[in-house]
Coordinates of N, CA and C in Angstrom, one line a residue:
X913 N 13.7 84.6 -175.2 CA 12.8 84.9 -175.0 C 11.7 85.1 -174.6
X914 N 10.3 85.5 -173.9 CA 9.5 85.1 -173.3 C 8.2 85.2 -174.4
X915 N 7.4 84.0 -175.0 CA 6.4 84.8 -176.0 C 5.5 85.4 -174.8
X916 N 5.2 87.1 -175.4 CA 3.8 87.4 -175.2 C 2.9 87.4 -175.7
X917 N 2.8 86.9 -177.2 CA 1.8 87.1 -177.8 C 0.9 86.7 -177.8
X918 N 0.5 85.7 -176.7 CA -0.9 85.2 -176.3 C -1.4 86.5 -175.3
X919 N -0.9 87.1 -175.1 CA -1.8 88.2 -174.7 C -1.3 89.8 -174.8
X920 N -1.4 89.9 -175.8 CA -1.3 90.8 -176.5 C -2.5 92.0 -177.0
X921 N -3.7 91.2 -177.8 CA -4.4 91.4 -177.6 C -6.0 92.2 -176.4
X922 N -5.2 91.2 -175.1 CA -5.7 92.0 -174.1 C -4.7 93.1 -173.4
X923 N -4.0 93.2 -173.3 CA -3.2 94.1 -172.9 C -3.3 95.4 -173.8
X924 N -3.4 95.0 -174.9 CA -4.2 96.3 -176.2 C -5.3 96.8 -176.0
X925 N -6.3 96.1 -175.3 CA -7.4 96.7 -175.5 C -7.4 97.5 -174.0
X926 N -6.2 97.5 -173.1 CA -6.0 98.5 -172.1 C -5.2 99.3 -171.6
X927 N -4.3 99.1 -172.7 CA -3.1 100.3 -172.5 C -3.3 101.2 -173.1
X928 N -2.3 101.8 -173.2 CA -2.1 103.2 -174.2 C -1.6 102.9 -175.2
X929 N -0.2 101.9 -175.1 CA 0.4 101.5 -176.5 C 0.4 99.8 -176.3
X930 N 1.5 99.3 -176.8 CA 1.8 97.9 -176.8 C 3.2 98.2 -176.6
X931 N 4.0 97.7 -175.4 CA 5.9 98.0 -175.3 C 6.3 95.9 -175.8
X932 N 6.4 95.2 -176.8 CA 6.3 94.0 -176.7 C 7.3 93.9 -175.8
X933 N 8.5 94.2 -175.5 CA 9.9 93.8 -175.2 C 9.3 94.0 -173.2
X934 N 8.8 94.8 -173.1 CA 8.1 94.6 -171.4 C 7.0 93.7 -171.2
X935 N 6.3 93.4 -172.3 CA 5.5 92.5 -172.3 C 6.3 91.3 -171.7
X936 N 7.4 90.9 -173.2 CA 8.4 89.2 -173.0 C 8.4 89.4 -170.9
X937 N 9.3 90.5 -170.7 CA 9.6 90.5 -169.7 C 9.3 89.8 -168.8
X938 N 7.6 90.3 -168.8 CA 6.5 90.2 -167.4 C 6.5 88.6 -168.1
X939 N 6.3 88.3 -168.6 CA 6.0 86.7 -168.9 C 7.4 85.7 -168.8
X940 N 8.0 86.9 -168.8 CA 9.2 85.8 -168.1 C 9.6 85.7 -166.9
X941 N 9.1 87.1 -166.3 CA 9.7 87.1 -164.8 C 8.3 86.2 -164.1
X942 N 7.1 85.8 -164.6 CA 6.2 85.1 -164.1 C 6.4 83.8 -164.3
X943 N 6.4 83.1 -165.7 CA 7.2 81.9 -165.9 C 6.3 80.7 -166.0
X944 N 6.4 79.6 -164.8 CA 6.1 78.3 -164.6 C 4.4 78.9 -164.1
X945 N 4.2 79.8 -163.4 CA 3.3 80.1 -162.5 C 1.5 80.8 -164.2
X946 N 2.0 80.6 -165.3 CA 1.3 81.1 -165.8 C 0.9 79.6 -166.3
X947 N 1.3 78.5 -167.0 CA 1.0 77.1 -166.7 C -0.1 77.0 -165.8
X948 N -0.6 77.2 -165.1 CA -1.6 76.9 -163.7 C -2.9 78.3 -164.3
X949 N -3.7 77.8 -164.2 CA -4.7 78.4 -164.6 C -4.9 80.0 -163.3
X950 N -5.3 79.1 -162.3 CA -5.1 80.3 -161.0 C -4.2 80.8 -160.6
X951 N -2.8 80.9 -160.9 CA -2.3 81.8 -160.3 C -1.8 82.8 -161.7
X952 N -2.3 82.3 -163.0 CA -1.7 83.3 -164.6 C -2.8 83.8 -164.1
X953 N -3.6 84.2 -163.3 CA -5.1 85.4 -163.0 C -5.2 85.9 -161.6
X954 N -5.2 87.2 -161.6 CA -5.1 88.4 -160.3 C -6.5 88.4 -160.2
X955 N -7.1 87.9 -158.6 CA -8.4 87.9 -158.3 C -8.4 89.1 -157.6
X956 N -9.5 90.2 -157.8 CA -9.5 91.5 -157.1 C -10.2 91.9 -155.7
X957 N -10.8 90.6 -155.6 CA -11.8 90.6 -154.4 C -11.0 89.6 -153.1
X958 N -9.9 89.2 -153.8 CA -8.8 88.8 -152.9 C -7.6 89.6 -152.0
X959 N -7.3 90.3 -150.7 CA -7.1 91.1 -150.1 C -5.5 90.7 -150.2
X960 N -5.5 89.0 -150.0 CA -4.0 88.4 -150.0 C -3.6 88.9 -151.2
X961 N -3.9 88.2 -151.5 CA -3.4 88.7 -153.5 C -3.1 89.4 -154.0
X962 N -3.7 91.0 -153.7 CA -3.9 91.9 -153.9 C -2.5 92.7 -153.1
X963 N -2.5 92.2 -151.6 CA -1.0 92.3 -151.3 C 0.5 91.8 -151.5
X964 N 0.1 90.5 -152.6 CA 1.6 89.6 -153.0 C 1.6 90.8 -154.3
X965 N 0.5 91.2 -155.2 CA 1.1 92.1 -156.1 C 2.0 93.3 -155.2
X966 N 1.4 94.2 -154.3 CA 2.0 95.2 -154.2 C 3.3 94.6 -153.9
X967 N 3.2 93.8 -152.9 CA 5.0 93.5 -152.7 C 5.9 92.6 -153.5
X968 N 5.2 91.9 -154.2 CA 6.3 91.5 -154.9 C 6.4 91.6 -156.1
X969 N 5.5 92.1 -157.1 CA 5.9 93.1 -157.9 C 6.1 94.1 -158.2
X970 N 5.2 95.3 -157.1 CA 5.2 97.0 -157.0 C 6.6 97.2 -156.6
X971 N 7.0 96.2 -155.8 CA 8.2 97.1 -155.2 C 8.9 96.0 -154.8
X972 N 9.1 94.3 -155.1 CA 9.8 93.8 -155.6 C 10.4 94.1 -156.9
X973 N 10.3 93.6 -157.6 CA 10.5 93.7 -159.7 C 10.4 95.2 -159.9
X974 N 9.3 96.1 -159.8 CA 9.4 97.5 -159.8 C 10.0 98.6 -159.3
X975 N 10.4 97.8 -158.1 CA 11.2 99.0 -156.7 C 10.3 100.2 -156.6
X976 N 9.2 100.0 -156.5 CA 8.3 101.2 -156.2 C 8.5 101.7 -154.8
X977 N 8.9 102.8 -154.6 CA 9.0 103.5 -153.0 C 7.7 104.1 -152.9
X978 N 6.5 104.0 -153.7 CA 5.0 104.8 -153.4 C 4.8 103.9 -151.7
X979 N 4.1 105.0 -151.1 CA 3.3 103.8 -149.7 C 2.3 102.6 -150.0
X980 N 2.5 102.3 -149.0 CA 1.3 101.0 -149.5 C -0.1 101.8 -150.2
X981 N -0.6 102.8 -149.4 CA -1.7 103.4 -150.2 C -1.5 103.9 -151.4
X982 N -0.8 104.8 -151.9 CA -0.5 104.8 -153.6 C -0.6 103.7 -154.1
X983 N 0.6 102.6 -153.5 CA 0.3 101.3 -154.5 C -0.8 100.8 -155.0
X984 N -1.7 100.4 -153.1 CA -3.1 100.4 -153.5 C -3.6 100.5 -154.1
X985 N -4.2 102.1 -153.8 CA -5.0 102.8 -155.3 C -4.3 103.0 -156.5
X986 N -3.3 102.6 -157.2 CA -2.8 102.3 -158.2 C -3.7 100.9 -158.7
X987 N -3.5 99.8 -157.5 CA -3.5 98.5 -158.0 C -5.4 98.3 -157.7
X988 N -6.3 99.3 -157.0 CA -7.7 99.6 -157.8 C -7.7 100.2 -158.8
X989 N -7.5 100.9 -159.3 CA -7.5 101.9 -160.4 C -7.3 100.3 -161.4
X990 N -6.2 99.6 -161.2 CA -6.2 98.7 -162.2 C -7.2 97.7 -162.5
X991 N -7.7 97.2 -161.4 CA -9.0 96.3 -161.0 C -10.4 96.8 -161.5
X992 N -10.5 98.4 -160.8 CA -11.2 99.3 -162.5 C -11.1 98.3 -163.8
X993 N -10.2 99.1 -164.7 CA -9.8 99.1 -165.7 C -10.2 97.9 -166.0
X994 N -9.8 97.0 -165.4 CA -10.3 96.0 -166.0 C -11.6 94.8 -165.1
X995 N -12.3 95.5 -165.4 CA -13.8 95.4 -164.7 C -14.4 94.5 -166.0
X996 N -14.4 94.9 -166.6 CA -14.9 93.7 -167.5 C -14.1 92.7 -168.1
X997 N -13.4 92.3 -167.5 CA -12.8 91.3 -167.7 C -13.4 89.8 -167.2
X998 N -14.2 90.5 -166.0 CA -15.0 89.9 -165.0 C -13.8 89.2 -163.5
X999 N -14.5 88.2 -163.6 CA -13.6 87.5 -162.1 C -12.0 87.2 -162.6
X1000 N -11.7 87.1 -163.7 CA -10.2 86.4 -164.4 C -9.9 87.6 -165.5
X1001 N -9.0 88.1 -164.2 CA -8.1 89.1 -164.8 C -6.8 88.6 -164.9
X1002 N -6.3 88.6 -166.0 CA -4.7 88.1 -166.8 C -4.0 88.8 -165.7
X1003 N -2.8 88.4 -165.5 CA -1.9 88.6 -164.4 C -1.1 89.5 -165.0
X1004 N -0.4 88.7 -166.6 CA 0.4 89.7 -167.3 C -0.5 91.0 -167.5
X1005 N -1.4 91.0 -168.5 CA -2.2 92.4 -168.4 C -2.2 93.2 -167.5
X1006 N -2.3 92.3 -166.1 CA -2.1 93.0 -164.9 C -0.8 93.8 -164.3
X1007 N 0.0 93.0 -164.7 CA 1.4 93.7 -164.2 C 1.7 94.9 -164.9
X1008 N 1.5 94.6 -166.7 CA 1.9 95.5 -167.5 C 1.3 96.6 -167.1
X1009 N -0.4 96.6 -166.9 CA -1.1 98.4 -166.9 C -0.3 98.4 -164.9
X1010 N 0.6 97.6 -164.1 CA 1.1 98.5 -163.1 C 2.0 99.4 -163.6
X1011 N 3.2 98.3 -164.5 CA 4.5 99.0 -164.8 C 3.7 100.4 -165.9
X1012 N 2.7 100.6 -166.7 CA 2.7 101.3 -167.1 C 2.2 102.8 -166.4
X1013 N 1.9 102.1 -165.3 CA 1.2 103.7 -164.6 C 2.0 104.2 -164.1
X1014 N 3.2 103.2 -163.4 CA 4.2 104.0 -162.7 C 5.5 104.1 -163.9
X1015 N 5.5 104.3 -164.9 CA 6.0 104.7 -166.0 C 7.5 103.6 -166.1
X1016 N 7.0 102.3 -165.6 CA 8.4 101.3 -165.7 C 8.5 100.3 -167.0
X1017 N 8.0 100.5 -167.8 CA 7.7 99.7 -169.1 C 9.1 99.6 -169.7
X1018 N 9.8 100.6 -169.5 CA 10.7 100.8 -170.5 C 12.2 100.2 -169.7
X1019 N 12.3 100.4 -168.7 CA 12.8 99.7 -167.3 C 13.0 97.9 -167.2
X1020 N 11.4 97.8 -167.2 CA 11.3 96.6 -168.1 C 11.7 96.5 -169.2
X1021 N 11.9 96.3 -170.2 CA 12.3 96.6 -171.6 C 13.4 96.3 -171.3
X1022 N 13.7 97.5 -171.2 CA 15.7 97.3 -171.1 C 16.6 95.8 -170.4

């Protein structure tokens, strides 16, 4: 089981609750990417990055069927929520908030 404890406080700052099992699944999914500072963060000013989040996380892992516009709106909403973090938004927290937004935390945790 992946250790999500290092991200717990950051997730709790922005999420409605905290689903530890879901957070651990996200950390496990991201794996080695979290070792590199650049790939462990999401840049909301990088359209290529945001497209990757939409395609790999929202469509790939979460299997969401919403339109690109709906997914992009949710991603923009998470960017807005995480604005206090500055340019460095934790990828784990970002993915967690997207999963929460679409009601997919339990599916991840299961």
